[in-house]
mmCIF file of C-alpha atoms in Angstrom:
data_model
loop_
_atom_site.group_PDB
_atom_site.id
_atom_site.type_symbol
_atom_site.label_atom_id
_atom_site.label_comp_id
_atom_site.label_asym_id
_atom_site.label_seq_id
_atom_site.Cartn_x
_atom_site.Cartn_y
_atom_site.Cartn_z
ATOM 1 C CA LYS W 1 -6.834 71.385 -15.565
ATOM 2 C CA ARG W 2 -7.497 68.624 -18.101
ATOM 3 C CA LYS W 3 -8.745 66.249 -15.392
ATOM 4 C CA ALA W 4 -11.047 68.919 -14.027
ATOM 5 C CA ALA W 5 -12.455 69.579 -17.498
ATOM 6 C CA VAL W 6 -13.034 65.870 -18.144
ATOM 7 C CA ARG W 7 -14.868 65.468 -14.821
ATOM 8 C CA LYS W 8 -17.396 68.114 -15.907
ATOM 9 C CA LEU W 9 -18.307 66.209 -19.065
ATOM 10 C CA PRO W 10 -21.406 63.980 -19.248
ATOM 11 C CA ARG W 11 -20.645 60.384 -18.168
ATOM 12 C CA GLU W 12 -20.986 58.911 -21.668
ATOM 13 C CA GLU W 13 -18.451 61.429 -23.063
ATOM 14 C CA LYS W 14 -15.782 60.899 -20.394
ATOM 15 C CA TRP W 15 -14.626 57.589 -21.920
ATOM 16 C CA ALA W 16 -13.461 59.328 -25.093
ATOM 17 C CA HIS W 17 -10.912 61.263 -23.014
ATOM 18 C CA ILE W 18 -9.637 58.386 -20.909
ATOM 19 C CA ARG W 19 -6.395 56.675 -21.846
ATOM 20 C CA VAL W 20 -5.711 53.287 -20.260
ATOM 21 C CA ARG W 21 -2.038 52.650 -19.534
ATOM 22 C CA SER W 22 -0.465 49.256 -20.148
ATOM 23 C CA GLN W 23 1.007 47.206 -17.290
ATOM 24 C CA ASP W 24 4.495 48.068 -18.539
ATOM 25 C CA GLU W 25 3.680 51.781 -18.374
ATOM 26 C CA VAL W 26 2.154 51.464 -14.924
ATOM 27 C CA LYS W 27 5.297 49.696 -13.670
ATOM 28 C CA ARG W 28 7.518 52.063 -15.701
ATOM 29 C CA VAL W 29 9.162 49.179 -17.574
ATOM 30 C CA SER W 30 10.123 49.745 -21.190
ATOM 31 C CA PRO W 31 10.058 46.874 -23.760
ATOM 32 C CA ILE W 32 13.869 46.863 -23.825
ATOM 33 C CA GLU W 33 14.082 46.699 -20.043
ATOM 34 C CA ARG W 34 11.643 43.781 -20.046
ATOM 35 C CA LEU W 35 13.843 41.838 -22.480
ATOM 36 C CA VAL W 36 16.899 42.506 -20.320
ATOM 37 C CA LEU W 37 15.057 41.395 -17.176
ATOM 38 C CA LEU W 38 13.889 38.208 -18.865
ATOM 39 C CA ASP W 39 17.437 37.493 -20.025
ATOM 40 C CA VAL W 40 18.749 38.003 -16.480
ATOM 41 C CA LEU W 41 16.041 35.723 -15.119
ATOM 42 C CA ASP W 42 16.841 33.074 -17.700
ATOM 43 C CA ARG W 43 20.579 33.185 -16.980
ATOM 44 C CA THR W 44 20.091 33.197 -13.205
ATOM 45 C CA ALA W 45 17.712 30.241 -13.275
ATOM 46 C CA THR W 46 19.937 28.343 -15.704
ATOM 47 C CA PHE W 47 23.104 28.788 -13.624
ATOM 48 C CA PHE W 48 21.207 27.941 -10.450
ATOM 49 C CA SER W 49 19.844 24.759 -12.044
ATOM 50 C CA MET W 50 23.306 23.763 -13.288
ATOM 51 C CA ASP W 51 24.639 24.100 -9.750
ATOM 52 C CA PHE W 52 21.526 22.346 -8.421
ATOM 53 C CA ALA W 53 22.302 19.339 -10.625
ATOM 54 C CA GLN W 54 25.732 18.853 -9.071
ATOM 55 C CA HIS W 55 24.209 17.684 -5.785
ATOM 56 C CA SER W 56 21.907 14.927 -4.592
ATOM 57 C CA TRP W 57 18.663 16.134 -3.024
ATOM 58 C CA THR W 58 15.947 14.884 -0.727
ATOM 59 C CA LEU W 59 12.654 16.286 -1.974
ATOM 60 C CA ARG W 60 9.427 16.482 -0.006
ATOM 61 C CA VAL W 61 6.540 15.021 -2.040
ATOM 62 C CA SER W 62 3.014 16.429 -1.653
ATOM 63 C CA SER W 63 1.157 14.196 -4.121
ATOM 64 C CA VAL W 64 1.569 11.412 -6.695
ATOM 65 C CA SER W 65 -0.418 10.790 -9.844
ATOM 66 C CA LEU W 66 -0.262 8.341 -12.742
ATOM 67 C CA VAL W 67 0.192 9.858 -16.208
ATOM 68 C CA TYR W 68 -0.735 7.976 -19.369
ATOM 69 C CA ARG W 69 1.720 8.454 -22.259
ATOM 70 C CA GLY W 70 0.237 5.825 -24.556
ATOM 71 C CA ALA W 71 -1.354 5.912 -27.969
ATOM 72 C CA THR W 72 -4.135 8.203 -29.089
ATOM 73 C CA GLU W 73 -6.702 7.827 -31.840
ATOM 74 C CA GLY W 74 -7.832 11.255 -32.960
ATOM 75 C CA ASP W 75 -8.489 13.145 -29.713
ATOM 76 C CA GLU W 76 -9.189 9.982 -27.731
ATOM 77 C CA LEU W 77 -6.770 7.924 -25.674
ATOM 78 C CA VAL W 78 -6.376 4.290 -26.653
ATOM 79 C CA ASP W 79 -6.428 2.359 -23.394
ATOM 80 C CA ALA W 80 -3.426 0.279 -22.371
ATOM 81 C CA ASP W 81 -3.672 -3.509 -22.300
ATOM 82 C CA ASP W 82 -3.796 -5.734 -19.207
ATOM 83 C CA ALA W 83 -0.067 -6.487 -19.437
ATOM 84 C CA ALA W 84 0.724 -2.762 -19.102
ATOM 85 C CA TYR W 85 -1.565 -2.417 -16.083
ATOM 86 C CA ASP W 86 -0.020 -5.499 -14.482
ATOM 87 C CA GLU W 87 3.395 -3.878 -14.967
ATOM 88 C CA VAL W 88 2.149 -0.580 -13.466
ATOM 89 C CA ASP W 89 0.941 -2.395 -10.348
ATOM 90 C CA ARG W 90 4.269 -4.199 -10.027
ATOM 91 C CA ARG W 91 6.400 -1.115 -10.614
ATOM 92 C CA LEU W 92 4.423 1.062 -8.200
ATOM 93 C CA GLU W 93 4.971 -1.494 -5.464
ATOM 94 C CA GLN W 94 8.644 -1.856 -6.409
ATOM 95 C CA PHE W 95 9.317 1.882 -6.286
ATOM 96 C CA PHE W 96 7.120 3.047 -3.401
ATOM 97 C CA GLY W 97 6.833 -0.195 -1.426
ATOM 98 C CA ALA W 98 3.714 -2.162 -0.468
ATOM 99 C CA GLU W 99 3.564 -0.515 2.964
ATOM 100 C CA THR W 100 3.571 2.974 1.433
ATOM 101 C CA LEU W 101 0.802 2.073 -1.024
ATOM 102 C CA ARG W 102 -1.369 0.909 1.898
ATOM 103 C CA SER W 103 -0.757 4.056 3.963
ATOM 104 C CA GLU W 104 -3.425 6.652 4.766
ATOM 105 C CA HIS W 105 -2.068 9.107 2.191
ATOM 106 C CA TRP W 106 -2.742 6.768 -0.734
ATOM 107 C CA ILE W 107 -6.153 6.345 -2.333
ATOM 108 C CA GLN W 108 -7.360 2.792 -1.763
ATOM 109 C CA ALA W 109 -10.659 3.109 -3.636
ATOM 110 C CA TRP W 110 -12.288 5.512 -6.087
ATOM 111 C CA ALA W 111 -15.896 6.550 -6.564
ATOM 112 C CA ASN W 112 -17.881 4.384 -8.953
ATOM 113 C CA GLY W 113 -19.026 7.443 -10.854
ATOM 114 C CA GLY W 114 -22.722 7.553 -10.197
ATOM 115 C CA GLY W 115 -24.063 9.694 -13.028
ATOM 116 C CA GLU W 116 -21.476 12.447 -12.734
ATOM 117 C CA ALA W 117 -19.032 13.695 -15.387
ATOM 118 C CA CYS W 118 -16.010 12.981 -13.192
ATOM 119 C CA GLY W 119 -16.813 9.264 -13.335
ATOM 120 C CA SER W 120 -14.515 7.281 -11.077
ATOM 121 C CA THR W 121 -11.606 9.746 -11.073
ATOM 122 C CA ILE W 122 -12.091 11.034 -7.516
ATOM 123 C CA SER W 123 -11.399 9.128 -4.332
ATOM 124 C CA LEU W 124 -14.208 7.314 -2.546
ATOM 125 C CA GLU W 125 -13.456 9.386 0.550
ATOM 126 C CA SER W 126 -13.869 12.689 -1.343
ATOM 127 C CA ALA W 127 -17.045 11.462 -3.046
ATOM 128 C CA ARG W 128 -18.630 10.564 0.284
ATOM 129 C CA VAL W 129 -17.665 13.893 1.856
ATOM 130 C CA GLN W 130 -19.085 15.817 -1.117
ATOM 131 C CA LYS W 131 -22.036 13.413 -1.429
ATOM 132 C CA TRP W 132 -21.758 12.982 -5.165
ATOM 133 C CA ALA W 133 -20.168 10.836 -7.906
ATOM 134 C CA HIS W 134 -20.740 7.579 -6.024
ATOM 135 C CA ASP W 135 -23.617 5.115 -5.952
ATOM 136 C CA GLU W 136 -23.566 3.334 -2.576
ATOM 137 C CA SER W 137 -25.614 0.470 -4.013
ATOM 138 C CA ARG W 138 -22.611 -0.513 -6.161
ATOM 139 C CA PRO W 139 -19.037 -1.328 -5.035
ATOM 140 C CA PRO W 140 -16.303 1.316 -5.398
ATOM 141 C CA VAL W 141 -13.507 1.095 -7.970
ATOM 142 C CA THR W 142 -10.374 -0.493 -6.519
ATOM 143 C CA ARG W 143 -8.226 -1.117 -9.626
ATOM 144 C CA ILE W 144 -6.416 1.589 -11.601
ATOM 145 C CA ARG W 145 -7.356 -0.095 -14.867
ATOM 146 C CA ASP W 146 -11.074 0.338 -14.116
ATOM 147 C CA ILE W 147 -11.016 4.121 -13.563
ATOM 148 C CA ARG W 148 -13.034 5.987 -16.167
ATOM 149 C CA LEU W 149 -14.482 9.440 -16.824
ATOM 150 C CA GLY W 150 -18.269 9.876 -16.841
ATOM 151 C CA LEU W 151 -20.359 8.139 -19.506
ATOM 152 C CA GLU W 152 -22.688 11.043 -20.282
ATOM 153 C CA GLN W 153 -20.092 13.699 -21.135
ATOM 154 C CA TYR W 154 -16.913 11.704 -21.790
ATOM 155 C CA ASN W 155 -18.232 8.385 -23.047
ATOM 156 C CA GLY W 156 -16.468 6.596 -20.210
ATOM 157 C CA ARG W 157 -13.016 7.162 -21.701
ATOM 158 C CA LYS W 158 -9.753 6.710 -19.831
ATOM 159 C CA PRO W 159 -8.373 9.889 -18.153
ATOM 160 C CA ASP W 160 -4.817 10.904 -19.026
ATOM 161 C CA THR W 161 -4.002 11.555 -15.349
ATOM 162 C CA ILE W 162 -5.134 9.635 -12.264
ATOM 163 C CA GLU W 163 -4.565 10.923 -8.733
ATOM 164 C CA LEU W 164 -3.033 8.184 -6.579
ATOM 165 C CA THR W 165 -2.776 10.118 -3.313
ATOM 166 C CA HIS W 166 -4.790 12.517 -1.194
ATOM 167 C CA ASP W 167 -3.369 16.029 -1.636
ATOM 168 C CA ALA W 168 -3.786 18.459 1.275
ATOM 169 C CA SER W 169 -0.974 20.829 0.264
ATOM 170 C CA GLU W 170 -3.507 23.492 -0.777
ATOM 171 C CA TYR W 171 -4.631 23.775 2.846
ATOM 172 C CA TYR W 172 -1.378 22.760 4.556
ATOM 173 C CA PRO W 173 1.660 24.086 2.600
ATOM 174 C CA SER W 174 4.067 21.891 4.582
ATOM 175 C CA PHE W 175 1.996 18.745 3.919
ATOM 176 C CA SER W 176 4.055 15.771 2.753
ATOM 177 C CA ILE W 177 3.275 12.146 1.963
ATOM 178 C CA GLY W 178 6.958 11.165 1.940
ATOM 179 C CA THR W 179 10.347 12.024 0.504
ATOM 180 C CA VAL W 180 12.329 11.017 -2.553
ATOM 181 C CA ASP W 181 16.095 11.192 -3.081
ATOM 182 C CA ILE W 182 17.262 12.270 -6.512
ATOM 183 C CA ARG W 183 20.733 12.236 -8.072
ATOM 184 C CA PHE W 184 21.780 13.744 -11.382
ATOM 185 C CA LYS W 185 24.459 12.630 -13.799
ATOM 186 C CA LYS W 186 27.663 14.668 -13.944
ATOM 187 C CA ASP W 187 26.760 16.154 -17.312
ATOM 188 C CA ALA W 188 23.290 17.254 -16.178
ATOM 189 C CA ARG W 189 22.195 20.646 -17.452
ATOM 190 C CA ALA W 190 19.090 22.817 -17.296
ATOM 191 C CA SER W 191 16.924 23.750 -20.270
ATOM 192 C CA PRO W 192 13.798 25.961 -20.285
ATOM 193 C CA GLN W 193 10.447 24.339 -20.896
ATOM 194 C CA MET W 194 9.242 25.386 -24.337
ATOM 195 C CA PRO W 195 5.872 27.153 -24.574
ATOM 196 C CA GLY W 196 2.864 25.117 -25.639
ATOM 197 C CA ASP W 197 0.748 25.878 -28.685
ATOM 198 C CA GLU W 198 -1.723 27.845 -26.590
ATOM 199 C CA GLU W 199 0.942 29.904 -24.842
ATOM 200 C CA PRO W 200 2.358 33.235 -26.099
ATOM 201 C CA THR W 201 5.456 33.106 -28.293
ATOM 202 C CA LYS W 202 6.763 36.510 -27.169
ATOM 203 C CA PRO W 203 9.617 36.546 -24.651
ATOM 204 C CA PHE W 204 8.495 35.327 -21.242
ATOM 205 C CA ALA W 205 9.889 33.705 -18.120
ATOM 206 C CA PRO W 206 9.877 29.905 -18.633
ATOM 207 C CA PRO W 207 7.403 28.265 -16.231
ATOM 208 C CA TYR W 208 9.849 25.405 -15.614
ATOM 209 C CA PHE W 209 13.430 24.371 -16.255
ATOM 210 C CA PHE W 210 14.146 20.717 -16.989
ATOM 211 C CA VAL W 211 17.229 19.411 -15.173
ATOM 212 C CA GLU W 212 18.484 16.275 -16.928
ATOM 213 C CA PRO W 213 19.685 13.585 -17.135
ATOM 214 C CA VAL W 214 18.675 12.011 -13.829
ATOM 215 C CA ALA W 215 21.003 9.273 -12.571
ATOM 216 C CA SER W 216 18.751 7.623 -9.990
ATOM 217 C CA VAL W 217 15.741 8.152 -7.749
ATOM 218 C CA GLN W 218 14.876 6.524 -4.427
ATOM 219 C CA TRP W 219 11.709 6.640 -2.345
ATOM 220 C CA LYS W 220 12.514 6.842 1.367
ATOM 221 C CA GLY W 221 12.955 3.364 2.818
ATOM 222 C CA GLN W 222 13.119 1.666 -0.569
ATOM 223 C CA ALA W 223 15.996 0.472 -2.745
ATOM 224 C CA ARG W 224 17.543 2.984 -5.139
ATOM 225 C CA VAL W 225 16.092 2.496 -8.606
ATOM 226 C CA LYS W 226 17.895 3.240 -11.849
ATOM 227 C CA THR W 227 15.171 4.267 -14.211
ATOM 228 C CA SER W 228 14.407 6.777 -16.905
ATOM 229 C CA ALA W 229 13.275 9.888 -15.060
ATOM 230 C CA ALA W 230 12.945 13.608 -15.692
ATOM 231 C CA PHE W 231 12.856 16.496 -13.241
ATOM 232 C CA LYS W 232 11.727 20.053 -13.771
ATOM 233 C CA VAL W 233 11.985 22.917 -11.299
ATOM 234 C CA GLU W 234 9.742 25.979 -11.217
ATOM 235 C CA GLY W 235 11.297 28.729 -13.302
ATOM 236 C CA THR W 236 10.581 31.815 -11.210
ATOM 237 C CA ARG W 237 10.489 30.958 -7.510
ATOM 238 C CA ILE W 238 12.505 27.718 -7.771
ATOM 239 C CA GLU W 239 10.608 26.369 -4.762
ATOM 240 C CA GLU W 240 8.637 23.577 -6.395
ATOM 241 C CA GLY W 241 9.350 20.872 -8.915
ATOM 242 C CA ILE W 242 7.858 17.832 -10.640
ATOM 243 C CA LEU W 243 9.579 14.464 -10.922
ATOM 244 C CA PHE W 244 8.496 12.031 -13.639
ATOM 245 C CA VAL W 245 9.455 8.400 -13.005
ATOM 246 C CA GLU W 246 8.977 5.995 -15.887
ATOM 247 C CA LEU W 247 6.945 2.932 -14.875
ATOM 248 C CA VAL W 248 6.060 1.378 -18.233
ATOM 249 C CA PRO W 249 8.238 2.747 -21.091
ATOM 250 C CA GLY W 250 6.212 4.946 -23.412
ATOM 251 C CA VAL W 251 2.963 4.154 -21.606
ATOM 252 C CA PHE W 252 2.856 5.174 -17.919
ATOM 253 C CA ASP W 253 4.838 7.569 -15.708
ATOM 254 C CA ALA W 254 4.490 8.330 -12.014
ATOM 255 C CA GLN W 255 4.280 12.112 -11.508
ATOM 256 C CA LEU W 256 5.530 13.355 -8.136
ATOM 257 C CA TYR W 257 4.854 16.926 -7.060
ATOM 258 C CA CYS W 258 7.783 18.106 -4.941
#
């Protein structure tokens, strides 16, 4: 009867009689039930990760990027020195192997920026396909140390993350550029990733669980490397993870999406 009465009202008056239900009400989940579900999820993921850490794993890698962990000055990154870049080049070759770095999956050259905001952060191949961010009258960028964001919007500053490989996983879910073997130490345990400043502080399912400490990592076909590394596994589906391999302590890490 109430619905029928509301329908007869003028359009502008109907809104005063409409009550919007919350997502919890729609799904018939009370606040208490939500807390219990989150606790179950947290415990399940934690116990799974603890068991996960007791084994060695071969992980399929879809892409690799270089992450800068160095100094900042205000909101700007302070670029690393030549010695750090020399070490990055050496460590990348040591971990992945020269043959891997020359393979078709790895970016061999980046766009020279043209006048675009992205600068030289996208591959030369992508720039040519999209017909932007590259000036054919100038040579492409071939050294990691020379990659910069656009001059006009970013003042040519160094990006905090540089893609090192072509990533086709968005179009081909089973796409892989290689595999990495990972082993954990016997005392390895899982801990939820803490929310960032911009994320809600109310109870929620952790986006990732860190599984540490890592004992060793090994790219397929290369020698096993003992290095400082961290691994985090997706907190809800537990189907994807990210491996961070330290290249230059406190300055550069290789980030492998698995």
